[in-house]
Every structure is written in C-alpha cells, then in structure tokens.
C-alpha cells in the first residue's frame, strides 16, 4: 500500500502543472491567488500554537475508528500527541484549506472528520461569519477537539459526534444549500460516493466540495474518478492530497492536476 502511494505521488509530480501550464482563467486565478499564496496570515499563529500543545499532550485516549483506519497506527489506545503527529493535516495543507474557504466565503461549512479540531479551527478563522458544522465519529477525540475550540475561543463551530452515515443526511437536510463541504473521513469508496451523492441536491454555482486522501487506496482513487465523471461536475482540481470539485454552469468540463 505504501509503495503504491509513493508511486502515485511520483506520477502526480511528473504529470501535474503549475499555474503557468493552466489555460483555464478560473483555475489560473485560483492557483495563483489561493493555492500558491504562501504568505503568513495572522490567523495561523494561534492555531499553530494550539497544535504545538497537542504535540506535547501525553494524555491517553481510546480511539473509536468508524472508517478505513490509519496506515500508521492500528492501536485503539493512543496518546493525543501520537494522533496529533500522525492524523492532523500539516500546516501547509490546513492553511490551504483555510485559504480555499476564505476565497469561497461560504455562509455554511460542513466538515466530516473533526479529529483534534485543528482544520476545523482554520475553517472557523477563515470564515468567522459562517456556521461551521463538524462531525467526528470518536467521542474521546471529539472531547479534545471541543477543548481546543474553547481555548481558541471559536464561537461559530458546532461539533456533532457520531457516525457520518447517520448524521450527515440530517445536517444536509437542514441546510438550504451547500456552500463548502470538506470530506476527511472514512476513506472507503462506497462511503465517499454516498457523501457526494447526498450533497448533490443542495450544490449550486458557488459550491466547493473537497475530498481528502483521494490517493489513499484503490477504492478512493476509483471514487475520485467516479466523482470527476459525474455530469453535474464541471471543474476538478487534483492536488494529490485533496481534490476540489466545482459545479460552475456554462463552463466546459475540465480536470486539472496542480503541483502543491
């Protein structure tokens, strides 16, 4: 599995383009102004300080894994600092998700897979006027995330605990439309396709769906290809670590691989 992942990464590096090889005005602008904006932002500092605290947290918690699990550690009892090291999105990627949210300016955000809450915090800081609903399957992990939200004084995040398959349909039903959905959990083909299909009735011209770990497994690669081929999808951006899905009407269907 690790060999396949490395092979996929190398293939992506050789076949992906920078903004200068992108002929779509929309994707060029997105790449130039959002994806490749590596300037430090004031919001980053407090969240990264919180990450450092997690790296030093020796607390032991019992992890409930309802998805495809971890490639790195299968033990159910883990130290918080182990989870922080192995499961949190690294700053570079978490800050990209922050910039994507800030650029999109959604009224509501849905995140599947809270983990310890660091990416949730980035989403909250990016869009302080938006309602952020984040769903976590593990109760003890969720407790740590909730503590982080309190310490960061985030007042626009609602944390729900339970199985994605049970909770997500209800969350979608209560939203008039879906502006921004970040799927970072389960990592199984069938589940990923289900989440995509459940979102479809509420997407619109400005919607952005982000799928994490699109090269995680053969099943996830198949799910990504199926999502790309859906007739309502017009533009996708494959950044290897995540895949961006847009629904811009009147735009020719195009798929892009961008180096990141």
mmCIF file with all atom_site columns, C-alpha atoms in Angstrom, residues 16 19 25 29 31 40 46-47 50 54 63 77 89 103 119 145 209 211 218 231 251:
data_model
loop_
_atom_site.group_PDB
_atom_site.id
_atom_site.type_symbol
_atom_site.label_atom_id
_atom_site.label_alt_id
_atom_site.label_comp_id
_atom_site.label_asym_id
_atom_site.label_entity_id
_atom_site.label_seq_id
_atom_site.pdbx_PDB_ins_code
_atom_site.Cartn_x
_atom_site.Cartn_y
_atom_site.Cartn_z
_atom_site.occupancy
_atom_site.B_iso_or_equiv
_atom_site.pdbx_formal_charge
_atom_site.auth_seq_id
_atom_site.auth_comp_id
_atom_site.auth_asym_id
_atom_site.auth_atom_id
_atom_site.pdbx_PDB_model_num
ATOM 1  C CA . UNK A 1 16  ? 0.781   17.901 -12.811 1.00 0.00 ? 16  UNK A CA 1
ATOM 2  C CA . UNK A 1 19  ? -0.333  27.896 -12.746 1.00 0.00 ? 19  UNK A CA 1
ATOM 3  C CA . UNK A 1 25  ? -8.755  31.574 -16.375 1.00 0.00 ? 25  UNK A CA 1
ATOM 4  C CA . UNK A 1 29  ? -6.604  32.643 -10.785 1.00 0.00 ? 29  UNK A CA 1
ATOM 5  C CA . UNK A 1 31  ? -3.866  28.627 -8.362  1.00 0.00 ? 31  UNK A CA 1
ATOM 6  C CA . UNK A 1 40  ? 1.789   34.128 6.538   1.00 0.00 ? 40  UNK A CA 1
ATOM 7  C CA . UNK A 1 46  ? -2.865  30.922 17.437  1.00 0.00 ? 46  UNK A CA 1
ATOM 8  C CA . UNK A 1 47  ? -3.874  27.678 15.712  1.00 0.00 ? 47  UNK A CA 1
ATOM 9  C CA . UNK A 1 50  ? -2.535  25.031 19.755  1.00 0.00 ? 50  UNK A CA 1
ATOM 10 C CA . UNK A 1 54  ? -1.200  18.840 21.203  1.00 0.00 ? 54  UNK A CA 1
ATOM 11 C CA . UNK A 1 63  ? -9.972  5.861  19.716  1.00 0.00 ? 63  UNK A CA 1
ATOM 12 C CA . UNK A 1 77  ? -5.445  3.350  22.868  1.00 0.00 ? 77  UNK A CA 1
ATOM 13 C CA . UNK A 1 89  ? -3.290  17.889 8.483   1.00 0.00 ? 89  UNK A CA 1
ATOM 14 C CA . UNK A 1 103 ? -11.827 32.634 -1.054  1.00 0.00 ? 103 UNK A CA 1
ATOM 15 C CA . UNK A 1 119 ? -8.531  22.046 10.484  1.00 0.00 ? 119 UNK A CA 1
ATOM 16 C CA . UNK A 1 145 ? -11.323 18.969 19.736  1.00 0.00 ? 145 UNK A CA 1
ATOM 17 C CA . UNK A 1 209 ? -16.655 20.083 -2.267  1.00 0.00 ? 209 UNK A CA 1
ATOM 18 C CA . UNK A 1 211 ? -12.315 15.309 -0.806  1.00 0.00 ? 211 UNK A CA 1
ATOM 19 C CA . UNK A 1 218 ? -7.514  1.864  -4.933  1.00 0.00 ? 218 UNK A CA 1
ATOM 20 C CA . UNK A 1 231 ? -22.369 15.138 -15.294 1.00 0.00 ? 231 UNK A CA 1
ATOM 21 C CA . UNK A 1 251 ? -18.134 26.053 -18.195 1.00 0.00 ? 251 UNK A CA 1
#
